PDB file of C-alpha atoms in Angstrom:
ATOM      1  CA  MET A   1      37.408  -7.130 -23.030  1.00  0.00           C
ATOM      2  CA  LYS A   2      33.809  -7.730 -21.966  1.00  0.00           C
ATOM      3  CA  VAL A   3      34.876  -7.686 -18.323  1.00  0.00           C
ATOM      4  CA  GLN A   4      36.610  -4.310 -18.844  1.00  0.00           C
ATOM      5  CA  GLN A   5      33.539  -2.905 -20.614  1.00  0.00           C
ATOM      6  CA  ARG A   6      31.271  -4.165 -17.823  1.00  0.00           C
ATOM      7  CA  ALA A   7      33.569  -2.576 -15.211  1.00  0.00           C
ATOM      8  CA  GLY A   8      33.550   0.664 -17.176  1.00  0.00           C
ATOM      9  CA  PHE A   9      29.763   0.722 -17.264  1.00  0.00           C
ATOM     10  CA  ARG A  10      29.630   0.069 -13.529  1.00  0.00           C
ATOM     11  CA  TRP A  11      32.078   2.911 -12.861  1.00  0.00           C
ATOM     12  CA  LYS A  12      30.079   5.312 -15.035  1.00  0.00           C
ATOM     13  CA  GLY A  13      26.841   4.270 -13.333  1.00  0.00           C
ATOM     14  CA  TYR A  14      28.391   4.763  -9.898  1.00  0.00           C
ATOM     15  CA  LEU A  15      29.757   8.181 -10.885  1.00  0.00           C
ATOM     16  CA  LYS A  16      26.384   9.222 -12.313  1.00  0.00           C
ATOM     17  CA  LEU A  17      24.658   8.140  -9.109  1.00  0.00           C
ATOM     18  CA  GLU A  18      27.108  10.105  -6.947  1.00  0.00           C
ATOM     19  CA  LEU A  19      26.765  13.231  -9.100  1.00  0.00           C
ATOM     20  CA  SER A  20      22.986  12.972  -8.908  1.00  0.00           C
ATOM     21  CA  ALA A  21      23.196  12.718  -5.114  1.00  0.00           C
ATOM     22  CA  LEU A  22      25.470  15.782  -4.968  1.00  0.00           C
ATOM     23  CA  ALA A  23      23.043  17.710  -7.162  1.00  0.00           C
ATOM     24  CA  PHE A  24      20.218  17.003  -4.721  1.00  0.00           C
ATOM     25  CA  LEU A  25      22.428  17.861  -1.742  1.00  0.00           C
ATOM     26  CA  ALA A  26      23.820  21.051  -3.285  1.00  0.00           C
ATOM     27  CA  PRO A  27      21.028  23.371  -2.008  1.00  0.00           C
ATOM     28  CA  PHE A  28      22.027  22.304   1.514  1.00  0.00           C
ATOM     29  CA  LEU A  29      25.789  21.860   1.107  1.00  0.00           C
ATOM     30  CA  ILE A  30      26.475  25.227  -0.553  1.00  0.00           C
ATOM     31  CA  PRO A  31      24.916  27.359   2.240  1.00  0.00           C
ATOM     32  CA  LEU A  32      26.547  25.052   4.816  1.00  0.00           C
ATOM     33  CA  LEU A  33      29.992  25.657   3.321  1.00  0.00           C
ATOM     34  CA  LEU A  34      29.474  29.390   2.795  1.00  0.00           C
ATOM     35  CA  PHE A  35      27.784  30.326   6.051  1.00  0.00           C
ATOM     36  CA  TYR A  36      29.033  27.709   8.550  1.00  0.00           C
ATOM     37  CA  ILE A  37      32.205  25.843   7.549  1.00  0.00           C
ATOM     38  CA  TRP A  38      34.048  28.757   5.922  1.00  0.00           C
ATOM     39  CA  PRO A  39      33.316  31.288   8.725  1.00  0.00           C
ATOM     40  CA  LEU A  40      34.362  28.656  11.278  1.00  0.00           C
ATOM     41  CA  LEU A  41      37.689  28.020   9.562  1.00  0.00           C
ATOM     42  CA  ARG A  42      38.181  31.750   9.019  1.00  0.00           C
ATOM     43  CA  GLY A  43      37.540  32.423  12.702  1.00  0.00           C
ATOM     44  CA  VAL A  44      40.109  29.815  13.766  1.00  0.00           C
ATOM     45  CA  TRP A  45      42.673  31.387  11.417  1.00  0.00           C
ATOM     46  CA  ILE A  46      41.974  34.882  12.794  1.00  0.00           C
ATOM     47  CA  SER A  47      42.436  33.566  16.358  1.00  0.00           C
ATOM     48  CA  PHE A  48      46.150  33.064  15.621  1.00  0.00           C
ATOM     49  CA  HIS A  49      46.624  36.744  14.745  1.00  0.00           C
ATOM     50  CA  SER A  50      46.445  40.159  16.307  1.00  0.00           C
ATOM     51  CA  TRP A  51      43.464  41.563  14.418  1.00  0.00           C
ATOM     52  CA  SER A  52      41.672  44.893  14.575  1.00  0.00           C
ATOM     53  CA  ILE A  53      38.875  46.500  12.618  1.00  0.00           C
ATOM     54  CA  LEU A  54      41.494  47.558  10.066  1.00  0.00           C
ATOM     55  CA  GLY A  55      42.524  43.957   9.451  1.00  0.00           C
ATOM     56  CA  MET A  56      45.406  41.656  10.344  1.00  0.00           C
ATOM     57  CA  GLN A  57      48.300  43.250  12.205  1.00  0.00           C
ATOM     58  CA  LYS A  58      50.632  40.341  12.960  1.00  0.00           C
ATOM     59  CA  TYR A  59      50.796  36.606  13.579  1.00  0.00           C
ATOM     60  CA  VAL A  60      50.853  35.774  17.300  1.00  0.00           C
ATOM     61  CA  GLY A  61      50.468  31.991  17.218  1.00  0.00           C
ATOM     62  CA  LEU A  62      48.918  30.737  20.449  1.00  0.00           C
ATOM     63  CA  GLY A  63      49.302  34.124  22.124  1.00  0.00           C
ATOM     64  CA  ASN A  64      45.581  34.829  22.156  1.00  0.00           C
ATOM     65  CA  TYR A  65      44.847  31.422  23.649  1.00  0.00           C
ATOM     66  CA  LYS A  66      47.544  31.889  26.303  1.00  0.00           C
ATOM     67  CA  LYS A  67      46.076  35.263  27.230  1.00  0.00           C
ATOM     68  CA  LEU A  68      42.599  33.725  27.365  1.00  0.00           C
ATOM     69  CA  LEU A  69      43.577  30.778  29.569  1.00  0.00           C
ATOM     70  CA  THR A  70      45.827  32.684  31.977  1.00  0.00           C
ATOM     71  CA  GLY A  71      43.256  35.416  32.614  1.00  0.00           C
ATOM     72  CA  GLY A  72      40.221  34.710  34.765  1.00  0.00           C
ATOM     73  CA  ASP A  73      37.613  36.661  32.813  1.00  0.00           C
ATOM     74  CA  PHE A  74      36.790  33.939  30.283  1.00  0.00           C
ATOM     75  CA  PHE A  75      36.023  31.341  32.956  1.00  0.00           C
ATOM     76  CA  HIS A  76      34.200  33.895  35.099  1.00  0.00           C
ATOM     77  CA  TYR A  77      31.787  34.762  32.311  1.00  0.00           C
ATOM     78  CA  LEU A  78      31.489  31.105  31.341  1.00  0.00           C
ATOM     79  CA  TRP A  79      30.357  30.448  34.922  1.00  0.00           C
ATOM     80  CA  ASN A  80      27.831  33.283  34.597  1.00  0.00           C
ATOM     81  CA  SER A  81      26.332  31.486  31.605  1.00  0.00           C
ATOM     82  CA  PHE A  82      26.291  28.239  33.584  1.00  0.00           C
ATOM     83  CA  TYR A  83      24.623  30.011  36.483  1.00  0.00           C
ATOM     84  CA  PHE A  84      21.817  31.127  34.178  1.00  0.00           C
ATOM     85  CA  VAL A  85      21.442  27.535  32.951  1.00  0.00           C
ATOM     86  CA  LEU A  86      21.201  26.262  36.531  1.00  0.00           C
ATOM     87  CA  LEU A  87      18.473  28.795  37.247  1.00  0.00           C
ATOM     88  CA  ILE A  88      16.320  28.433  34.163  1.00  0.00           C
ATOM     89  CA  VAL A  89      16.454  24.759  33.141  1.00  0.00           C
ATOM     90  CA  PRO A  90      14.613  23.263  36.161  1.00  0.00           C
ATOM     91  CA  ILE A  91      11.995  26.029  36.020  1.00  0.00           C
ATOM     92  CA  ILE A  92      11.284  25.893  32.301  1.00  0.00           C
ATOM     93  CA  ILE A  93      11.201  22.083  32.165  1.00  0.00           C
ATOM     94  CA  THR A  94       8.848  21.808  35.137  1.00  0.00           C
ATOM     95  CA  LEU A  95       6.568  24.622  34.004  1.00  0.00           C
ATOM     96  CA  GLY A  96       6.505  23.386  30.401  1.00  0.00           C
ATOM     97  CA  LEU A  97       5.520  19.907  31.573  1.00  0.00           C
ATOM     98  CA  LEU A  98       2.761  21.257  33.824  1.00  0.00           C
ATOM     99  CA  LEU A  99       1.348  23.388  31.000  1.00  0.00           C
ATOM    100  CA  ALA A 100       1.439  20.410  28.620  1.00  0.00           C
ATOM    101  CA  LEU A 101      -0.470  18.288  31.126  1.00  0.00           C
ATOM    102  CA  LEU A 102      -2.970  21.114  31.586  1.00  0.00           C
ATOM    103  CA  VAL A 103      -3.709  21.843  27.919  1.00  0.00           C
ATOM    104  CA  GLN A 104      -3.867  18.137  27.066  1.00  0.00           C
ATOM    105  CA  ARG A 105      -7.026  17.789  29.140  1.00  0.00           C
ATOM    106  CA  LYS A 106     -10.423  18.303  27.561  1.00  0.00           C
ATOM    107  CA  ILE A 107     -11.142  21.816  28.796  1.00  0.00           C
ATOM    108  CA  PRO A 108     -13.106  24.705  27.259  1.00  0.00           C
ATOM    109  CA  LEU A 109     -11.085  26.809  24.809  1.00  0.00           C
ATOM    110  CA  GLN A 110      -8.322  24.214  24.760  1.00  0.00           C
ATOM    111  CA  THR A 111      -6.907  25.385  21.415  1.00  0.00           C
ATOM    112  CA  THR A 112      -7.041  29.019  22.531  1.00  0.00           C
ATOM    113  CA  PHE A 113      -5.007  28.288  25.654  1.00  0.00           C
ATOM    114  CA  ARG A 114      -2.423  26.382  23.622  1.00  0.00           C
ATOM    115  CA  SER A 115      -2.071  29.327  21.254  1.00  0.00           C
ATOM    116  CA  ILE A 116      -1.789  31.855  24.108  1.00  0.00           C
ATOM    117  CA  TYR A 117       1.000  29.909  25.809  1.00  0.00           C
ATOM    118  CA  PHE A 118       2.899  29.435  22.549  1.00  0.00           C
ATOM    119  CA  LEU A 119       2.383  32.967  21.166  1.00  0.00           C
ATOM    120  CA  PRO A 120       5.386  34.679  22.884  1.00  0.00           C
ATOM    121  CA  TYR A 121       7.765  32.213  21.221  1.00  0.00           C
ATOM    122  CA  VAL A 122       7.046  33.652  17.763  1.00  0.00           C
ATOM    123  CA  LEU A 123       8.340  37.075  18.868  1.00  0.00           C
ATOM    124  CA  SER A 124      11.987  38.055  18.519  1.00  0.00           C
ATOM    125  CA  VAL A 125      14.348  38.284  21.457  1.00  0.00           C
ATOM    126  CA  SER A 126      14.605  42.059  21.072  1.00  0.00           C
ATOM    127  CA  VAL A 127      10.816  42.497  21.304  1.00  0.00           C
ATOM    128  CA  ILE A 128      10.632  40.253  24.367  1.00  0.00           C
ATOM    129  CA  SER A 129      13.537  42.039  26.040  1.00  0.00           C
ATOM    130  CA  PHE A 130      12.082  45.507  25.489  1.00  0.00           C
ATOM    131  CA  ILE A 131       8.686  44.401  26.808  1.00  0.00           C
ATOM    132  CA  TRP A 132      10.185  43.107  30.039  1.00  0.00           C
ATOM    133  CA  LEU A 133      12.591  46.033  30.261  1.00  0.00           C
ATOM    134  CA  ARG A 134       9.532  48.250  30.685  1.00  0.00           C
ATOM    135  CA  MET A 135       7.863  45.783  33.028  1.00  0.00           C
ATOM    136  CA  PHE A 136      10.915  45.753  35.318  1.00  0.00           C
ATOM    137  CA  ASP A 137      11.491  49.505  35.309  1.00  0.00           C
ATOM    138  CA  SER A 138      12.260  50.558  38.905  1.00  0.00           C
ATOM    139  CA  LYS A 139      10.038  53.663  38.843  1.00  0.00           C
ATOM    140  CA  ASN A 140       7.226  53.144  36.381  1.00  0.00           C
ATOM    141  CA  GLY A 141       7.385  49.402  35.682  1.00  0.00           C
ATOM    142  CA  LEU A 142       4.159  47.434  35.997  1.00  0.00           C
ATOM    143  CA  LEU A 143       5.552  45.045  38.610  1.00  0.00           C
ATOM    144  CA  ASN A 144       6.712  47.791  40.945  1.00  0.00           C
ATOM    145  CA  VAL A 145       3.462  49.692  40.448  1.00  0.00           C
ATOM    146  CA  ILE A 146       1.558  46.579  41.556  1.00  0.00           C
ATOM    147  CA  LEU A 147       3.852  46.114  44.563  1.00  0.00           C
ATOM    148  CA  ASP A 148       3.498  49.756  45.528  1.00  0.00           C
ATOM    149  CA  THR A 149      -0.297  49.565  45.194  1.00  0.00           C
ATOM    150  CA  LEU A 150      -0.354  46.560  47.517  1.00  0.00           C
ATOM    151  CA  GLY A 151       1.790  48.423  50.021  1.00  0.00           C
ATOM    152  CA  LEU A 152       4.770  46.138  49.479  1.00  0.00           C
ATOM    153  CA  PRO A 153       8.376  47.336  49.034  1.00  0.00           C
ATOM    154  CA  THR A 154       9.452  47.814  45.433  1.00  0.00           C
ATOM    155  CA  VAL A 155      12.357  45.882  43.914  1.00  0.00           C
ATOM    156  CA  ASN A 156      15.324  47.153  41.886  1.00  0.00           C
ATOM    157  CA  TRP A 157      14.809  44.433  39.329  1.00  0.00           C
ATOM    158  CA  LEU A 158      17.603  45.358  36.920  1.00  0.00           C
ATOM    159  CA  THR A 159      20.102  47.053  39.223  1.00  0.00           C
ATOM    160  CA  SER A 160      20.390  44.436  41.968  1.00  0.00           C
ATOM    161  CA  PRO A 161      22.620  41.429  41.083  1.00  0.00           C
ATOM    162  CA  GLY A 162      20.263  38.758  42.385  1.00  0.00           C
ATOM    163  CA  ALA A 163      17.103  40.399  41.102  1.00  0.00           C
ATOM    164  CA  ALA A 164      18.708  41.103  37.710  1.00  0.00           C
ATOM    165  CA  TRP A 165      19.339  37.409  37.107  1.00  0.00           C
ATOM    166  CA  TRP A 166      15.783  36.508  38.093  1.00  0.00           C
ATOM    167  CA  SER A 167      14.465  39.245  35.814  1.00  0.00           C
ATOM    168  CA  ILE A 168      16.296  37.668  32.889  1.00  0.00           C
ATOM    169  CA  VAL A 169      15.060  34.218  33.916  1.00  0.00           C
ATOM    170  CA  ILE A 170      11.428  35.383  34.114  1.00  0.00           C
ATOM    171  CA  ALA A 171      11.610  37.050  30.701  1.00  0.00           C
ATOM    172  CA  SER A 172      13.297  34.012  29.133  1.00  0.00           C
ATOM    173  CA  VAL A 173      10.822  31.544  30.644  1.00  0.00           C
ATOM    174  CA  TRP A 174       7.845  33.605  29.493  1.00  0.00           C
ATOM    175  CA  TRP A 175       9.351  33.708  26.001  1.00  0.00           C
ATOM    176  CA  THR A 176      10.256  30.025  25.497  1.00  0.00           C
ATOM    177  CA  VAL A 177       8.052  27.966  27.815  1.00  0.00           C
ATOM    178  CA  GLY A 178       5.422  27.659  25.063  1.00  0.00           C
ATOM    179  CA  PHE A 179       7.912  25.835  22.838  1.00  0.00           C
ATOM    180  CA  VAL A 180       8.797  23.456  25.673  1.00  0.00           C
ATOM    181  CA  MET A 181       5.099  22.882  26.272  1.00  0.00           C
ATOM    182  CA  VAL A 182       4.490  21.967  22.625  1.00  0.00           C
ATOM    183  CA  LEU A 183       7.287  19.386  22.595  1.00  0.00           C
ATOM    184  CA  PHE A 184       5.992  17.803  25.801  1.00  0.00           C
ATOM    185  CA  LEU A 185       2.488  17.852  24.352  1.00  0.00           C
ATOM    186  CA  ALA A 186       3.754  15.961  21.298  1.00  0.00           C
ATOM    187  CA  GLY A 187       5.369  13.431  23.635  1.00  0.00           C
ATOM    188  CA  LEU A 188       2.117  12.975  25.528  1.00  0.00           C
ATOM    189  CA  GLN A 189       0.296  12.199  22.287  1.00  0.00           C
ATOM    190  CA  GLU A 190       2.689   9.294  21.698  1.00  0.00           C
ATOM    191  CA  ILE A 191       1.754   7.534  24.951  1.00  0.00           C
ATOM    192  CA  SER A 192      -0.840   4.838  24.276  1.00  0.00           C
ATOM    193  CA  PRO A 193      -4.259   5.489  25.888  1.00  0.00           C
ATOM    194  CA  ASP A 194      -4.484   1.739  26.521  1.00  0.00           C
ATOM    195  CA  LEU A 195      -1.919   2.095  29.290  1.00  0.00           C
ATOM    196  CA  TYR A 196      -4.104   4.581  31.133  1.00  0.00           C
ATOM    197  CA  GLU A 197      -7.194   2.413  30.623  1.00  0.00           C
ATOM    198  CA  ALA A 198      -5.371  -0.572  32.092  1.00  0.00           C
ATOM    199  CA  ALA A 199      -4.232   1.566  35.019  1.00  0.00           C
ATOM    200  CA  ASP A 200      -7.835   2.709  35.636  1.00  0.00           C
ATOM    201  CA  ILE A 201      -8.983  -0.906  35.688  1.00  0.00           C
ATOM    202  CA  ASP A 202      -6.294  -1.707  38.264  1.00  0.00           C
ATOM    203  CA  GLY A 203      -7.426   1.247  40.382  1.00  0.00           C
ATOM    204  CA  ALA A 204      -4.223   3.287  40.002  1.00  0.00           C
ATOM    205  CA  SER A 205      -4.301   6.831  41.346  1.00  0.00           C
ATOM    206  CA  ALA A 206      -3.498   9.905  39.249  1.00  0.00           C
ATOM    207  CA  PHE A 207      -0.088  10.136  40.916  1.00  0.00           C
ATOM    208  CA  HIS A 208       0.784   6.524  40.119  1.00  0.00           C
ATOM    209  CA  LYS A 209      -0.330   6.928  36.512  1.00  0.00           C
ATOM    210  CA  PHE A 210       1.929   9.985  36.200  1.00  0.00           C
ATOM    211  CA  ARG A 211       4.819   8.235  37.989  1.00  0.00           C
ATOM    212  CA  TYR A 212       4.726   4.929  36.115  1.00  0.00           C
ATOM    213  CA  ILE A 213       3.180   5.801  32.730  1.00  0.00           C
ATOM    214  CA  THR A 214       3.443   9.494  31.871  1.00  0.00           C
ATOM    215  CA  LEU A 215       6.924  10.213  33.203  1.00  0.00           C
ATOM    216  CA  PRO A 216       8.633   7.138  31.692  1.00  0.00           C
ATOM    217  CA  GLY A 217       6.862   7.778  28.406  1.00  0.00           C
ATOM    218  CA  LEU A 218       8.164  11.348  28.352  1.00  0.00           C
ATOM    219  CA  MET A 219      11.775  10.528  29.282  1.00  0.00           C
ATOM    220  CA  PRO A 220      13.111  10.604  25.677  1.00  0.00           C
ATOM    221  CA  VAL A 221      11.493  14.010  25.135  1.00  0.00           C
ATOM    222  CA  MET A 222      12.624  15.125  28.601  1.00  0.00           C
ATOM    223  CA  LYS A 223      16.293  14.396  27.852  1.00  0.00           C
ATOM    224  CA  ILE A 224      16.158  16.213  24.530  1.00  0.00           C
ATOM    225  CA  GLN A 225      14.447  19.164  26.193  1.00  0.00           C
ATOM    226  CA  ILE A 226      17.025  19.399  28.982  1.00  0.00           C
ATOM    227  CA  PHE A 227      20.008  19.349  26.679  1.00  0.00           C
ATOM    228  CA  PHE A 228      18.362  21.741  24.242  1.00  0.00           C
ATOM    229  CA  GLN A 229      17.686  24.208  27.038  1.00  0.00           C
ATOM    230  CA  ILE A 230      21.264  23.846  28.333  1.00  0.00           C
ATOM    231  CA  ILE A 231      22.676  24.752  24.933  1.00  0.00           C
ATOM    232  CA  ALA A 232      20.198  27.600  24.472  1.00  0.00           C
ATOM    233  CA  GLY A 233      20.993  28.921  27.954  1.00  0.00           C
ATOM    234  CA  LEU A 234      24.735  28.900  27.335  1.00  0.00           C
ATOM    235  CA  LYS A 235      24.136  31.071  24.256  1.00  0.00           C
ATOM    236  CA  LEU A 236      22.295  33.748  26.244  1.00  0.00           C
ATOM    237  CA  PHE A 237      22.974  37.215  24.819  1.00  0.00           C
ATOM    238  CA  GLY A 238      19.993  39.268  23.664  1.00  0.00           C
ATOM    239  CA  GLN A 239      18.171  39.526  26.986  1.00  0.00           C
ATOM    240  CA  VAL A 240      21.357  40.523  28.815  1.00  0.00           C
ATOM    241  CA  GLN A 241      22.410  43.038  26.175  1.00  0.00           C
ATOM    242  CA  ILE A 242      19.068  44.842  26.134  1.00  0.00           C
ATOM    243  CA  MET A 243      17.788  44.461  29.684  1.00  0.00           C
ATOM    244  CA  THR A 244      20.893  44.810  31.885  1.00  0.00           C
ATOM    245  CA  ASN A 245      23.792  45.533  29.514  1.00  0.00           C
ATOM    246  CA  GLY A 246      25.759  42.992  31.523  1.00  0.00           C
ATOM    247  CA  GLY A 247      25.163  44.819  34.795  1.00  0.00           C
ATOM    248  CA  PRO A 248      24.960  45.699  37.514  1.00  0.00           C
ATOM    249  CA  GLY A 249      28.728  45.734  37.173  1.00  0.00           C
ATOM    250  CA  ASP A 250      29.531  42.448  35.476  1.00  0.00           C
ATOM    251  CA  ALA A 251      26.996  40.416  37.442  1.00  0.00           C
ATOM    252  CA  THR A 252      24.960  39.294  34.419  1.00  0.00           C
ATOM    253  CA  ASN A 253      27.683  39.441  31.786  1.00  0.00           C
ATOM    254  CA  THR A 254      27.690  36.127  29.880  1.00  0.00           C
ATOM    255  CA  ILE A 255      30.328  34.454  27.737  1.00  0.00           C
ATOM    256  CA  ILE A 256      28.648  35.446  24.473  1.00  0.00           C
ATOM    257  CA  ARG A 257      28.439  39.095  25.505  1.00  0.00           C
ATOM    258  CA  TYR A 258      32.052  38.931  26.689  1.00  0.00           C
ATOM    259  CA  ILE A 259      33.112  37.787  23.212  1.00  0.00           C
ATOM    260  CA  TYR A 260      31.014  40.556  21.662  1.00  0.00           C
ATOM    261  CA  VAL A 261      32.595  43.222  23.901  1.00  0.00           C
ATOM    262  CA  THR A 262      36.113  41.927  23.217  1.00  0.00           C
ATOM    263  CA  GLY A 263      35.638  42.106  19.467  1.00  0.00           C
ATOM    264  CA  PHE A 264      33.349  45.050  18.813  1.00  0.00           C
ATOM    265  CA  LYS A 265      33.977  47.252  21.838  1.00  0.00           C
ATOM    266  CA  LYS A 266      37.678  46.662  22.490  1.00  0.00           C
ATOM    267  CA  ASP A 267      38.602  46.090  18.823  1.00  0.00           C
ATOM    268  CA  MET A 268      40.450  42.834  19.606  1.00  0.00           C
ATOM    269  CA  PHE A 269      39.033  40.504  16.972  1.00  0.00           C
ATOM    270  CA  GLY A 270      41.895  38.008  17.218  1.00  0.00           C
ATOM    271  CA  LEU A 271      41.297  37.483  20.929  1.00  0.00           C
ATOM    272  CA  ALA A 272      37.531  37.380  20.375  1.00  0.00           C
ATOM    273  CA  ALA A 273      38.046  34.706  17.714  1.00  0.00           C
ATOM    274  CA  ALA A 274      40.112  32.658  20.192  1.00  0.00           C
ATOM    275  CA  GLN A 275      37.363  33.019  22.779  1.00  0.00           C
ATOM    276  CA  SER A 276      34.794  31.920  20.222  1.00  0.00           C
ATOM    277  CA  THR A 277      36.899  28.894  19.272  1.00  0.00           C
ATOM    278  CA  MET A 278      37.281  27.838  22.902  1.00  0.00           C
ATOM    279  CA  PHE A 279      33.573  28.292  23.488  1.00  0.00           C
ATOM    280  CA  CYS A 280      32.842  26.282  20.337  1.00  0.00           C
ATOM    281  CA  LEU A 281      34.996  23.417  21.662  1.00  0.00           C
ATOM    282  CA  PHE A 282      33.158  23.615  24.960  1.00  0.00           C
ATOM    283  CA  MET A 283      29.793  23.439  23.183  1.00  0.00           C
ATOM    284  CA  LEU A 284      31.021  20.406  21.221  1.00  0.00           C
ATOM    285  CA  LEU A 285      31.853  18.779  24.534  1.00  0.00           C
ATOM    286  CA  VAL A 286      28.306  19.463  25.753  1.00  0.00           C
ATOM    287  CA  ALA A 287      26.937  18.017  22.501  1.00  0.00           C
ATOM    288  CA  ALA A 288      29.122  14.917  22.942  1.00  0.00           C
ATOM    289  CA  VAL A 289      27.731  14.390  26.438  1.00  0.00           C
ATOM    290  CA  GLN A 290      24.234  14.812  25.013  1.00  0.00           C
ATOM    291  CA  TYR A 291      24.903  12.218  22.306  1.00  0.00           C
ATOM    292  CA  PHE A 292      26.356   9.807  24.871  1.00  0.00           C
ATOM    293  CA  PHE A 293      23.292   9.893  27.089  1.00  0.00           C
ATOM    294  CA  LEU A 294      20.777   9.748  24.242  1.00  0.00           C
ATOM    295  CA  ASN A 295      22.632   6.935  22.501  1.00  0.00           C
ATOM    296  CA  ARG A 296      22.957   4.971  25.728  1.00  0.00           C
ATOM    297  CA  LYS A 297      19.192   5.289  26.227  1.00  0.00           C
ATOM    298  CA  THR A 298      18.590   4.042  22.699  1.00  0.00           C
ATOM    299  CA  ASP A 299      20.808   0.997  23.250  1.00  0.00           C
TER     300      ASP A 299
END
């Protein structure tokens, strides 16, 4: 009898502990279920139906996925998103690192420079896109006015396929490089000054100190930065929607904008849900690769 009573007390104590943990987790779990898990499951369910703005029309099974995989548009626009990633990631990582190295030095107005570089990041994507939309205007944009003043040929920044991509890259780098700089700056603060003092005693040059102390010390932050920028680049939408509207033609149309057009322009929400599901699986694959590399580094 005493053993049963003791077991009962243990069970009640365990249940009380679990309920207390759930109570503390509830402010996080409830929004997670309502705004992430439920919409995800709902989207997967819609992807198996023919769905319009009026609601469900009929069950089509894997029909939307078959249409998605047999057509070339999905993979074409997925490549467009990859192309943007290939353009922006090396630039933003390199420039963010250089800015972090610059503002780490003891220079006049050091805090002011840090704030100036980071300031664009606090603005919304729509504000940034409209600013650069005016800057890249073919007739009255600031960049073409400067080129014309210098006697150089003007550029059709937003109507030429190659220039349009670089316009989006420039706007995106200007917007987010401050955030990259701050993360690199935090990584630099974690490197022990004793290592640099020892290198100075040994007569190491600035290049060797960067090569053998700074760069290895920043590698954990570097990997996180690269994968973060890859994921952010694959989700490109706002700059394209406002600055080029996917043009010229479909040159700058990305996978996210393709899903948006399929659902809200063509009124094919079932197919758009299938596209979103496939893209979600692809992003999970990217996240798995990220976890593999980071975990291998930790081991």
